[in-house]
Amino acid sequence: MTAYLVSMLTFTGFFMILALALNLQWGMTGMVNFGIAGFYALGAYTSGLLTAKLGWPVGLAMPTAVAAGFVAGGLIALLSLRLREDFFAIVTLGFGEIMRLIALNEDEITEGPRGLKIDARPFAGMFDRELYPIVYLILVASVVALAFIVVECIRRAPLGRTLRAIREDDVVAEVLGKNVLLHRVTVFAIGGAFMGAAGALYAHYVQNISPEVFMPMVAIFIWMSVIVGGAGNNWGLLIGAGIVMTILEGTRFIGDFVDILDAEKLSALRIILIGTLLIIILRVKQGGLLPEQRFTYKGSQESGRTETQTSNA
Amino acid sequence: MMADAILRASGVYAGYGRGDIIHGVSVEARPGEIVTVIGPNGAGKSTLIKTIAGLLSPRLGTVAIGDEEIGGLPAPAVARRGIAFVPQEANVFRQLTVAENLEMGAWTDQDRKDERLDKVHALFPVLAERRHVRAGNLSGGQRQMVAFGMAMMVEPRVLLLDEPSAGLSPTMVEQMFEIVKGVNQTGVAVLMVEQNAIQALKISRRGYVMAAGKVALEDAADNLLQNKEISELYLGSRV
Amino acid sequence: MSWQILVNGLVNAALIAPPAIALSLIFGVMRFPNFAIGGYITVGAFFAYAVNVDLGAPIWLAAIAAMIGTAVVVWLSDALVFRPMQGRGPVTLLVLSIALTLILEHIVRLFYGADVRGFDLPLQRPYRFGDIRITQEQIEIIVLAIAIAAITHLILQYTRTGKAVRATADNPMLAQVRGIDTGWIILLTWLYCGMLFGLTGVLAGLDLVIEPLVGWYLTIPIFAAAILGGIGSPYGAMLGALLVGLAEELTVLILPSTYKIGVGFVIIAILLLVRPQGLLGRPEIKK
């Protein structure tokens, strides 16, 4: 039971790192990232391949994975210069899918759906088998703490104010002399780096990675963590990540009580549950999601509908 | 002279959700007259006219056309009752041709559509000429004609104009007010809000002066034009 | 060889043209990129599968049932999800639509699992014209796509309601002021598009296979086509579908066909950068 708890906490840690990175990108800067799975995969495969195929030491491979996430994030953020936020979101989704497709199809390198086996582990041989999972949990927790401190520092620093200005209105920020693009690229790259780190930690923890883990669904789990916790609020999203993981894990046990559901159906049911919860939370938490500053009057240009909404104009 | 008002807003409080912008405003328009609401930026003129048009709901107070209460009705329902609103900006369908724009104008009332179209074409001959051109490709003045023509396609009982002269060149402004006069001479009551106070009052019978969300003064247009205080306060900069 | 690629590209284009038109229409009146289309298409495919295979009805009847069934699902999703959250900004609606597509896809999985299926149809030999092979179904797909493009054009251009759809997409506030019940117009648009998504599910089942991910595989090329054509412009979407359909087939010459979905994304990314308003679209100011 302790072993299970430790492993669950470790997985929650991966979620927390991803959620903190997303909060940096979206909650604070307003840049939508649906390609979280892509950065996660990039980190996992970079570190995994470097150790398993080229024999690099973990201590070198993991930082390289972080760097890969940083560079990929920076490059993608360059596109935000010319794109509306929702179209930028589509591009990030595309990045995620392309990463997954490469992992799936370049199977001579990545082993494709067979899965890449990774033997290397950080601190291998330094602790006995009983203790190692706890050591790994501490490692993951330290990265969570590091991500938390970095994101929180950025939030409180003058940079944070600039980021919020960009989120509210990038034209105004530009006029004020803030270099919007540079800030965006920096923030997105830092977010990408942490996502890469989460991927590398995941890879060396499970020691067997395959493309189906990195479906766009991952993005939904992380988005849900951030939304549940409250966008822009770093403490909230840690709790959010815990709640999402609890739902994911908790629903596993439904199968123990209802035997008509096989594993396939059960996993489908979990996704339905998560998706429905996300919709309900978004619906109930009016205004909790995006700080929509644009005023809208009844039947505004934005929504284009009046008839249904006369009372709350 | 003192005919019953065809459009009457009384004691209207309204705003954009976060508190009221106008506080207890009462205005009316009588058959066949032009009424102008003037006042500085932020006085609540636009909020008032949008509330009458049904784009905002009054929080308190009533809006009535004839004897019928319309306060709180959605915009399409207000339009069906013969109130034609011409917004200040984005007042044509840019992707639709001139002819299609006018057809959308007649949406609520299909009777004698052709006859009305002829009337609008008589008022603005250039619209007949350019009927297959997309409204977005017209000049500013011609777009304003399309916006007016659309509103006239229903033979409205009241025409509501939100800053009809905004963004037009000085010569166009003059033309614009000629158009308003022409439309009024067909028997339609006009209620407009305007920054361009002098010219608007010159063609109006009555006027209201709004300030800080309230009606500060109400008088015959001629008297307002003579009023020294008013001309210094609101008109001065515009002369 | 090369002519065969052209034919395959045409079939591909015909498959994505109707939903790309529908996506454009929906974007026009709703103003956000709706990723729920993948779920709708999957639902359509499985409605048809249920009627055709489980109930044993002929395919044309299954197609009609799928169109009606999908339209109902689309209407429900609007009433339960999108309508209550109107005016919340495009990103929120985008998140919602992705959640919705996952829900729909997994409801299908719950009933049918992840197995790959096909309709119950008599096997027919493909027609041959010289070196070119084309199946009966592929011809039907092309004919239907052309018919749908023509019908949509006639509705938008010559009917009162169609013009009101364009007016609502152009300027919803003005449409209301002119007395158009935009809520009703939006509902009609949803239902029409729902039928097109349902039909797409059926056609995809005819040409490809039926599985829960069938809608997701088509989502990206559909978005690529709609964006290429200038999102919100149904005519552009038709042209966009043609270009994306051909581009996807041409890349098979260079890349393994499993990368098809990536081609769509690359087209989207490049196009959005070079010409954000699309080929036929009007310029839209970046917010």
PDB file of N, CA, C and O in Angstrom, chain B residues 37-66:
ATOM      1  N   VAL B  37     -30.244  64.187 -28.766  1.00  0.00           N
ATOM      2  CA  VAL B  37     -29.669  64.128 -27.426  1.00  0.00           C
ATOM      3  C   VAL B  37     -28.194  64.482 -27.562  1.00  0.00           C
ATOM      4  O   VAL B  37     -27.466  63.805 -28.294  1.00  0.00           O
ATOM      5  N   ILE B  38     -27.778  65.593 -26.906  1.00  0.00           N
ATOM      6  CA  ILE B  38     -26.377  65.971 -26.970  1.00  0.00           C
ATOM      7  C   ILE B  38     -25.753  65.809 -25.597  1.00  0.00           C
ATOM      8  O   ILE B  38     -26.439  65.534 -24.606  1.00  0.00           O
ATOM      9  N   GLY B  39     -24.453  65.961 -25.556  1.00  0.00           N
ATOM     10  CA  GLY B  39     -23.756  65.819 -24.284  1.00  0.00           C
ATOM     11  C   GLY B  39     -22.337  65.376 -24.527  1.00  0.00           C
ATOM     12  O   GLY B  39     -22.028  64.869 -25.612  1.00  0.00           O
ATOM     13  N   PRO B  40     -21.465  65.556 -23.538  1.00  0.00           N
ATOM     14  CA  PRO B  40     -20.066  65.188 -23.732  1.00  0.00           C
ATOM     15  C   PRO B  40     -19.891  63.680 -23.784  1.00  0.00           C
ATOM     16  O   PRO B  40     -20.804  62.916 -23.474  1.00  0.00           O
ATOM     17  N   ASN B  41     -18.693  63.268 -24.192  1.00  0.00           N
ATOM     18  CA  ASN B  41     -18.339  61.849 -24.177  1.00  0.00           C
ATOM     19  C   ASN B  41     -18.563  61.256 -22.789  1.00  0.00           C
ATOM     20  O   ASN B  41     -18.242  61.880 -21.794  1.00  0.00           O
ATOM     21  N   GLY B  42     -19.122  60.073 -22.754  1.00  0.00           N
ATOM     22  CA  GLY B  42     -19.294  59.427 -21.454  1.00  0.00           C
ATOM     23  C   GLY B  42     -20.513  59.883 -20.693  1.00  0.00           C
ATOM     24  O   GLY B  42     -20.722  59.487 -19.549  1.00  0.00           O
ATOM     25  N   ALA B  43     -21.357  60.698 -21.331  1.00  0.00           N
ATOM     26  CA  ALA B  43     -22.558  61.167 -20.644  1.00  0.00           C
ATOM     27  C   ALA B  43     -23.622  60.082 -20.580  1.00  0.00           C
ATOM     28  O   ALA B  43     -24.569  60.186 -19.803  1.00  0.00           O
ATOM     29  N   GLY B  44     -23.474  59.057 -21.404  1.00  0.00           N
ATOM     30  CA  GLY B  44     -24.444  57.964 -21.399  1.00  0.00           C
ATOM     31  C   GLY B  44     -25.389  57.985 -22.582  1.00  0.00           C
ATOM     32  O   GLY B  44     -26.395  57.274 -22.588  1.00  0.00           O
ATOM     33  N   LYS B  45     -25.041  58.801 -23.601  1.00  0.00           N
ATOM     34  CA  LYS B  45     -25.934  58.911 -24.765  1.00  0.00           C
ATOM     35  C   LYS B  45     -26.091  57.568 -25.475  1.00  0.00           C
ATOM     36  O   LYS B  45     -27.194  57.152 -25.809  1.00  0.00           O
ATOM     37  N   SER B  46     -24.941  56.900 -25.694  1.00  0.00           N
ATOM     38  CA  SER B  46     -24.977  55.629 -26.416  1.00  0.00           C
ATOM     39  C   SER B  46     -25.718  54.563 -25.619  1.00  0.00           C
ATOM     40  O   SER B  46     -26.460  53.753 -26.179  1.00  0.00           O
ATOM     41  N   THR B  47     -25.492  54.572 -24.304  1.00  0.00           N
ATOM     42  CA  THR B  47     -26.174  53.593 -23.449  1.00  0.00           C
ATOM     43  C   THR B  47     -27.682  53.778 -23.556  1.00  0.00           C
ATOM     44  O   THR B  47     -28.435  52.803 -23.667  1.00  0.00           O
ATOM     45  N   LEU B  48     -28.114  55.035 -23.562  1.00  0.00           N
ATOM     46  CA  LEU B  48     -29.538  55.321 -23.668  1.00  0.00           C
ATOM     47  C   LEU B  48     -30.116  54.748 -24.950  1.00  0.00           C
ATOM     48  O   LEU B  48     -31.131  54.036 -24.935  1.00  0.00           O
ATOM     49  N   ILE B  49     -29.441  55.029 -26.065  1.00  0.00           N
ATOM     50  CA  ILE B  49     -30.032  54.636 -27.347  1.00  0.00           C
ATOM     51  C   ILE B  49     -29.981  53.117 -27.522  1.00  0.00           C
ATOM     52  O   ILE B  49     -30.876  52.507 -28.098  1.00  0.00           O
ATOM     53  N   LYS B  50     -28.919  52.487 -26.968  1.00  0.00           N
ATOM     54  CA  LYS B  50     -28.845  51.023 -27.052  1.00  0.00           C
ATOM     55  C   LYS B  50     -29.917  50.371 -26.186  1.00  0.00           C
ATOM     56  O   LYS B  50     -30.412  49.285 -26.499  1.00  0.00           O
ATOM     57  N   THR B  51     -30.252  51.019 -25.086  1.00  0.00           N
ATOM     58  CA  THR B  51     -31.305  50.481 -24.230  1.00  0.00           C
ATOM     59  C   THR B  51     -32.654  50.561 -24.940  1.00  0.00           C
ATOM     60  O   THR B  51     -33.449  49.619 -24.906  1.00  0.00           O
ATOM     61  N   ILE B  52     -32.895  51.678 -25.615  1.00  0.00           N
ATOM     62  CA  ILE B  52     -34.157  51.805 -26.350  1.00  0.00           C
ATOM     63  C   ILE B  52     -34.218  50.764 -27.469  1.00  0.00           C
ATOM     64  O   ILE B  52     -35.251  50.149 -27.709  1.00  0.00           O
ATOM     65  N   ALA B  53     -33.058  50.520 -28.129  1.00  0.00           N
ATOM     66  CA  ALA B  53     -33.032  49.580 -29.250  1.00  0.00           C
ATOM     67  C   ALA B  53     -33.115  48.126 -28.802  1.00  0.00           C
ATOM     68  O   ALA B  53     -33.236  47.231 -29.631  1.00  0.00           O
ATOM     69  N   GLY B  54     -33.016  47.878 -27.492  1.00  0.00           N
ATOM     70  CA  GLY B  54     -33.132  46.505 -27.011  1.00  0.00           C
ATOM     71  C   GLY B  54     -31.803  45.781 -26.906  1.00  0.00           C
ATOM     72  O   GLY B  54     -31.771  44.582 -26.631  1.00  0.00           O
ATOM     73  N   LEU B  55     -30.683  46.485 -27.134  1.00  0.00           N
ATOM     74  CA  LEU B  55     -29.381  45.840 -26.991  1.00  0.00           C
ATOM     75  C   LEU B  55     -28.957  45.766 -25.531  1.00  0.00           C
ATOM     76  O   LEU B  55     -28.094  44.982 -25.158  1.00  0.00           O
ATOM     77  N   LEU B  56     -29.559  46.609 -24.700  1.00  0.00           N
ATOM     78  CA  LEU B  56     -29.358  46.542 -23.256  1.00  0.00           C
ATOM     79  C   LEU B  56     -30.727  46.499 -22.603  1.00  0.00           C
ATOM     80  O   LEU B  56     -31.690  47.037 -23.148  1.00  0.00           O
ATOM     81  N   SER B  57     -30.797  45.861 -21.435  1.00  0.00           N
ATOM     82  CA  SER B  57     -32.071  45.855 -20.712  1.00  0.00           C
ATOM     83  C   SER B  57     -32.057  46.952 -19.666  1.00  0.00           C
ATOM     84  O   SER B  57     -31.070  47.109 -18.956  1.00  0.00           O
ATOM     85  N   PRO B  58     -33.148  47.708 -19.567  1.00  0.00           N
ATOM     86  CA  PRO B  58     -33.189  48.691 -18.482  1.00  0.00           C
ATOM     87  C   PRO B  58     -33.287  47.958 -17.146  1.00  0.00           C
ATOM     88  O   PRO B  58     -34.030  46.986 -17.030  1.00  0.00           O
ATOM     89  N   ARG B  59     -32.495  48.394 -16.170  1.00  0.00           N
ATOM     90  CA  ARG B  59     -32.580  47.767 -14.850  1.00  0.00           C
ATOM     91  C   ARG B  59     -33.842  48.264 -14.144  1.00  0.00           C
ATOM     92  O   ARG B  59     -34.509  47.529 -13.434  1.00  0.00           O
ATOM     93  N   LEU B  60     -34.141  49.508 -14.373  1.00  0.00           N
ATOM     94  CA  LEU B  60     -35.351  50.123 -13.832  1.00  0.00           C
ATOM     95  C   LEU B  60     -35.903  51.039 -14.903  1.00  0.00           C
ATOM     96  O   LEU B  60     -35.175  51.475 -15.784  1.00  0.00           O
ATOM     97  N   GLY B  61     -37.196  51.360 -14.796  1.00  0.00           N
ATOM     98  CA  GLY B  61     -37.776  52.293 -15.744  1.00  0.00           C
ATOM     99  C   GLY B  61     -38.443  51.585 -16.900  1.00  0.00           C
ATOM    100  O   GLY B  61     -38.374  50.357 -17.014  1.00  0.00           O
ATOM    101  N   THR B  62     -39.094  52.370 -17.749  1.00  0.00           N
ATOM    102  CA  THR B  62     -39.845  51.773 -18.844  1.00  0.00           C
ATOM    103  C   THR B  62     -39.459  52.407 -20.166  1.00  0.00           C
ATOM    104  O   THR B  62     -39.022  53.551 -20.230  1.00  0.00           O
ATOM    105  N   VAL B  63     -39.631  51.617 -21.212  1.00  0.00           N
ATOM    106  CA  VAL B  63     -39.510  52.119 -22.574  1.00  0.00           C
ATOM    107  C   VAL B  63     -40.782  51.693 -23.281  1.00  0.00           C
ATOM    108  O   VAL B  63     -41.163  50.526 -23.206  1.00  0.00           O
ATOM    109  N   ALA B  64     -41.470  52.628 -23.941  1.00  0.00           N
ATOM    110  CA  ALA B  64     -42.727  52.260 -24.590  1.00  0.00           C
ATOM    111  C   ALA B  64     -42.777  52.841 -25.983  1.00  0.00           C
ATOM    112  O   ALA B  64     -42.307  53.950 -26.235  1.00  0.00           O
ATOM    113  N   ILE B  65     -43.309  52.058 -26.904  1.00  0.00           N
ATOM    114  CA  ILE B  65     -43.626  52.589 -28.225  1.00  0.00           C
ATOM    115  C   ILE B  65     -45.140  52.589 -28.335  1.00  0.00           C
ATOM    116  O   ILE B  65     -45.783  51.560 -28.155  1.00  0.00           O
ATOM    117  N   GLY B  66     -45.716  53.780 -28.584  1.00  0.00           N
ATOM    118  CA  GLY B  66     -47.162  53.913 -28.491  1.00  0.00           C
ATOM    119  C   GLY B  66     -47.576  53.555 -27.079  1.00  0.00           C
ATOM    120  O   GLY B  66     -47.044  54.093 -26.114  1.00  0.00           O
TER     121      GLY B  66
END
